[in-house]
Every structure is written in structure tokens, then in C-alpha cells.
């Protein structure tokens, strides 16, 4: 079994420990502060609707899937073992089509707005439960997680990107639907920049810019993959 397998297992284990530990700590802080802060109560209720939360939960899910896959490889290393193509297909699609581009979108959009004017993306009252360490786990360390996977998981460039792009488009459209539903339901935009631009000609540009950013990084992953693993493309029919 290659050294890369053990390095992947290490990466998956660190990812799960990091995110789960951070979730537990933030929930502890949240319970301590909720009684005295109605803004924090709303923030807590809407946490599952933040794209950042979607992304680190998907990183946990992917790490669990990756651990399952690699432990099966290790336990069957002396046999003529071939992993299920459906399981591997799910794993590959989850990472390539959704997790990789989403992670870069979260990091780039968050830190760009945070450094320009933090009130556009991250209200100051959230500091009561989101420490600088938690903030960097959710918005910086996530890049290390996906880069580690690309470096130690052998991959080939698909002949056709249509299926992956459809999954990515569905993921983004689903999120923008949740974002819009939250506004209709509660009358608020969970990201202040949407509220600031709502009703202006710049508002429709936001999802377009985010979509273009996600697509750009989707394709960039294959340049990095070719650099690390070579230029051999996956033998599959174009769809």
C-alpha cells in the first residue's frame, strides 16, 4: 500500500477532529451567550443556512467517505480488491464538482469582503462565539484540507466536465434558493452585502460573480492535478 494512502488517512482524521472540535466549542460559546443577545439568537438559528457551514460539513462528510474508502483498501490490500464504482463515483464527484470549488469560493469571498469592510460579511456581534481561531478554521484551514487531498489522492482529468458542472450549478442554485427563501421568510439577508445591494443593478451580479469564481476554480483544479499526477485523461465517453 502506498505512503499516500496513510497520508490521506492522516488528513481525513485531522479534518474531522478540527471541524468537529470547532463545532463543539462554538456551540458551547453559543449556549453561554444566547440568553443575553437576540442578534446572536437569530445568528444561531440561521447557522445551517450559511454557505461556510455547508462547506465545512461537506468536508466532514468527504473525510468520512475518504476514510471508509482507504480503510477498505487497507483491509483488502492482499486481495484482488476493486472498490465499488458507484462509491468511488460519489466520492470523486463530491470533491471535484462541489467541495473543491465551494471551498475556494468561501475563502476568497469571505476574506476579500472581511478585509475590505467586515460588516459586509461578518457582523461584529458574531465575535462573541466565533474566535479568531474558529474563524480561520472555517475560512482559511479549509484550503489546506482540499490541497492535501489533491496532493495525495491520485486523479485523472475527465474527458467531459458536463456532469461535474451540472452538479456544481445545482449546488449553487440550491444555496441561492435557500438564501432567497430566508429573505422571504424572515425579511433579512444573512449576508449583509446582499441587503446593501438589494434593489440596485449590482445585486444580480453577486450570484454571477460567485458562479464564475466557482467555475474558474473548478477548472484550475485539473491544471494542478495534471501538474502533480500527469496529463493522462480518464478513459470515458463524452456526455
Coordinates of N, CA, C and O in Angstrom, one line a residue, residues 122-190:
X122 N -19.5 39.7 7.9 CA -19.3 39.1 9.3 C -19.6 40.1 10.3 O -18.7 40.9 10.8
X123 N -20.8 40.2 10.8 CA -21.2 41.3 11.8 C -20.4 41.1 13.1 O -20.0 40.0 13.5
X124 N -20.1 42.2 13.8 CA -19.2 42.2 15.0 C -19.8 41.4 16.1 O -19.0 40.8 16.9
X125 N -21.1 41.3 16.2 CA -21.6 40.5 17.4 C -21.3 39.0 17.3 O -21.2 38.3 18.3
X126 N -20.9 38.5 16.1 CA -20.5 37.1 16.0 C -19.2 36.8 16.6 O -18.9 35.7 16.9
X127 N -18.4 37.9 17.0 CA -17.1 37.7 17.6 C -17.3 37.0 19.0 O -16.4 36.4 19.6
X128 N -18.5 37.1 19.6 CA -18.8 36.6 20.9 C -18.7 35.0 20.9 O -18.4 34.4 21.9
X129 N -18.9 34.4 19.7 CA -18.9 33.0 19.6 C -17.9 32.4 18.6 O -17.6 31.3 18.6
X130 N -17.5 33.3 17.7 CA -16.5 32.9 16.7 C -15.2 33.6 17.0 O -15.0 34.8 16.7
X131 N -14.3 32.9 17.6 CA -13.0 33.4 17.9 C -12.1 33.5 16.7 O -12.5 32.9 15.6
X132 N -11.0 34.2 16.7 CA -10.1 34.3 15.5 C -9.7 32.9 15.1 O -9.6 32.6 13.9
X133 N -9.4 32.0 16.1 CA -9.1 30.6 15.7 C -10.2 29.9 14.9 O -9.9 29.3 13.9
X134 N -11.4 30.0 15.5 CA -12.6 29.4 14.8 C -12.8 30.0 13.4 O -13.1 29.3 12.5
X135 N -12.6 31.3 13.3 CA -12.7 32.0 12.1 C -11.8 31.4 11.0 O -12.1 31.1 9.9
X136 N -10.5 31.2 11.4 CA -9.5 30.7 10.5 C -9.7 29.2 10.1 O -9.4 28.8 9.0
X137 N -10.3 28.5 11.1 CA -10.6 27.1 10.8 C -11.6 27.0 9.7 O -11.5 26.2 8.8
X138 N -12.7 27.9 9.8 CA -13.8 27.8 8.9 C -13.5 28.5 7.5 O -14.1 28.1 6.5
X139 N -12.6 29.4 7.5 CA -12.4 30.2 6.3 C -11.0 30.2 5.7 O -10.7 30.7 4.6
X140 N -10.0 29.6 6.5 CA -8.6 29.5 6.0 C -8.1 28.1 5.9 O -7.6 27.6 4.8
X141 N -8.2 27.4 7.0 CA -7.7 26.0 7.1 C -8.4 25.1 6.1 O -7.9 24.0 5.7
X142 N -9.6 25.4 5.7 CA -10.4 24.6 4.7 C -9.6 24.5 3.4 O -9.7 23.5 2.7
X143 N -8.8 25.5 3.0 CA -8.0 25.4 1.8 C -6.9 24.3 2.0 O -6.7 23.5 1.0
X144 N -6.3 24.2 3.1 CA -5.3 23.2 3.3 C -5.9 21.8 3.2 O -5.3 20.9 2.7
X145 N -7.2 21.6 3.6 CA -7.9 20.3 3.5 C -8.0 19.9 2.1 O -7.6 18.7 1.7
X146 N -8.4 20.7 1.2 CA -8.6 20.3 -0.2 C -7.3 20.2 -1.0 O -7.1 19.4 -1.9
X147 N -6.3 21.1 -0.6 CA -5.0 20.9 -1.3 C -4.3 19.6 -0.9 O -3.6 19.0 -1.7
X148 N -4.5 19.2 0.4 CA -3.9 18.0 0.8 C -4.5 16.8 0.0 O -3.8 15.9 -0.4
X149 N -5.8 16.8 -0.2 CA -6.4 15.8 -1.0 C -5.9 15.7 -2.4 O -5.6 14.7 -2.9
X150 N -5.8 16.9 -3.0 CA -5.3 16.9 -4.4 C -3.8 16.4 -4.5 O -3.5 15.7 -5.4
X151 N -3.0 16.7 -3.5 CA -1.6 16.2 -3.5 C -1.5 14.7 -3.2 O -0.5 14.1 -3.8
X152 N -2.4 14.1 -2.5 CA -2.2 12.7 -2.1 C -3.2 11.7 -2.6 O -3.2 10.6 -2.3
X153 N -4.2 12.3 -3.4 CA -5.2 11.4 -4.0 C -5.0 11.3 -5.5 O -5.3 12.3 -6.2
X154 N -4.5 10.2 -6.0 CA -4.3 10.1 -7.5 C -5.6 10.4 -8.2 O -6.7 9.8 -7.9
X155 N -5.6 11.2 -9.2 CA -6.8 11.5 -10.0 C -6.4 11.7 -11.5 O -5.3 12.0 -11.8
X156 N -7.4 11.5 -12.3 CA -7.2 11.7 -13.8 C -8.2 12.8 -14.2 O -9.3 12.8 -13.7
X157 N -7.9 13.5 -15.2 CA -8.8 14.6 -15.7 C -9.9 13.9 -16.5 O -9.6 13.2 -17.5
X158 N -11.2 14.2 -16.2 CA -12.3 13.6 -17.0 C -12.3 14.2 -18.4 O -11.9 15.3 -18.7
X159 N -12.7 13.3 -19.3 CA -12.8 13.8 -20.7 C -13.9 14.8 -20.9 O -13.7 15.8 -21.6
X160 N -15.0 14.6 -20.2 CA -16.1 15.6 -20.2 C -16.3 16.2 -18.8 O -16.3 15.4 -17.8
X161 N -16.6 17.5 -18.8 CA -16.8 18.1 -17.5 C -18.3 18.4 -17.3 O -18.7 19.0 -16.3
X162 N -19.1 18.0 -18.2 CA -20.6 18.4 -18.2 C -21.2 17.9 -16.9 O -22.0 18.7 -16.2
X163 N -21.0 16.7 -16.5 CA -21.7 16.2 -15.3 C -21.3 16.9 -14.1 O -22.1 17.3 -13.2
X164 N -20.0 17.1 -13.9 CA -19.5 17.9 -12.8 C -20.0 19.3 -12.7 O -20.4 19.8 -11.7
X165 N -20.1 20.0 -13.9 CA -20.6 21.3 -13.9 C -22.0 21.4 -13.6 O -22.5 22.3 -13.0
X166 N -22.8 20.4 -14.0 CA -24.2 20.3 -13.6 C -24.4 20.2 -12.1 O -25.3 20.8 -11.5
X167 N -23.6 19.3 -11.5 CA -23.6 19.2 -10.0 C -23.3 20.5 -9.3 O -23.9 20.9 -8.4
X168 N -22.3 21.1 -9.8 CA -21.8 22.4 -9.2 C -22.9 23.5 -9.4 O -23.3 24.2 -8.4
X169 N -23.6 23.5 -10.6 CA -24.6 24.5 -10.8 C -25.8 24.2 -9.9 O -26.4 25.2 -9.3
X170 N -26.2 23.0 -9.7 CA -27.3 22.6 -8.9 C -27.0 23.0 -7.4 O -27.8 23.5 -6.7
X171 N -25.7 22.8 -7.0 CA -25.3 23.1 -5.6 C -25.5 24.6 -5.4 O -26.0 25.0 -4.3
X172 N -25.0 25.4 -6.3 CA -25.1 26.8 -6.1 C -26.5 27.4 -6.2 O -26.9 28.2 -5.4
X173 N -27.3 26.8 -7.2 CA -28.7 27.3 -7.3 C -29.5 26.9 -6.0 O -30.3 27.6 -5.6
X174 N -29.2 25.7 -5.5 CA -29.9 25.3 -4.3 C -29.5 26.3 -3.1 O -30.4 26.7 -2.4
X175 N -28.3 26.7 -3.0 CA -27.9 27.6 -2.0 C -28.5 28.9 -2.2 O -29.1 29.5 -1.2
X176 N -28.5 29.5 -3.4 CA -29.1 30.8 -3.6 C -30.7 30.7 -3.4 O -31.3 31.7 -3.0
X177 N -31.3 29.6 -3.6 CA -32.7 29.4 -3.3 C -32.9 29.5 -1.8 O -33.9 30.1 -1.3
X178 N -32.0 28.9 -1.0 CA -32.1 28.9 0.5 C -31.9 30.4 0.9 O -32.6 30.8 1.8
X179 N -31.0 31.0 0.3 CA -30.7 32.4 0.7 C -31.9 33.3 0.4 O -32.3 34.1 1.3
X180 N -32.5 33.1 -0.7 CA -33.7 33.9 -1.1 C -34.9 33.5 -0.2 O -35.7 34.4 0.2
X181 N -35.1 32.2 0.1 CA -36.1 31.8 1.0 C -36.0 32.4 2.4 O -37.0 32.8 3.0
X182 N -34.8 32.5 2.9 CA -34.6 33.2 4.2 C -35.0 34.6 4.2 O -35.6 35.1 5.1
X183 N -34.8 35.3 3.0 CA -35.2 36.7 2.9 C -36.7 36.8 2.9 O -37.3 37.6 3.6
X184 N -37.4 35.9 2.1 CA -38.8 35.9 2.1 C -39.4 35.5 3.4 O -40.4 36.1 3.9
X185 N -38.8 34.6 4.1 CA -39.4 34.1 5.4 C -39.2 35.1 6.5 O -40.1 35.3 7.3
X186 N -38.0 35.7 6.6 CA -37.6 36.5 7.8 C -37.4 38.0 7.4 O -37.2 38.8 8.3
X187 N -37.3 38.3 6.1 CA -37.1 39.7 5.8 C -35.7 40.2 6.0 O -35.4 41.4 6.0
X188 N -34.7 39.2 6.0 CA -33.3 39.6 6.2 C -32.5 38.8 5.2 O -32.8 37.7 4.8
X189 N -31.4 39.4 4.8 CA -30.3 38.7 4.1 C -29.3 38.3 5.0 O -28.7 39.1 5.8
X190 N -28.9 37.0 5.1 CA -28.0 36.6 6.1 C -26.6 37.1 5.9 O -25.8 37.1 6.8

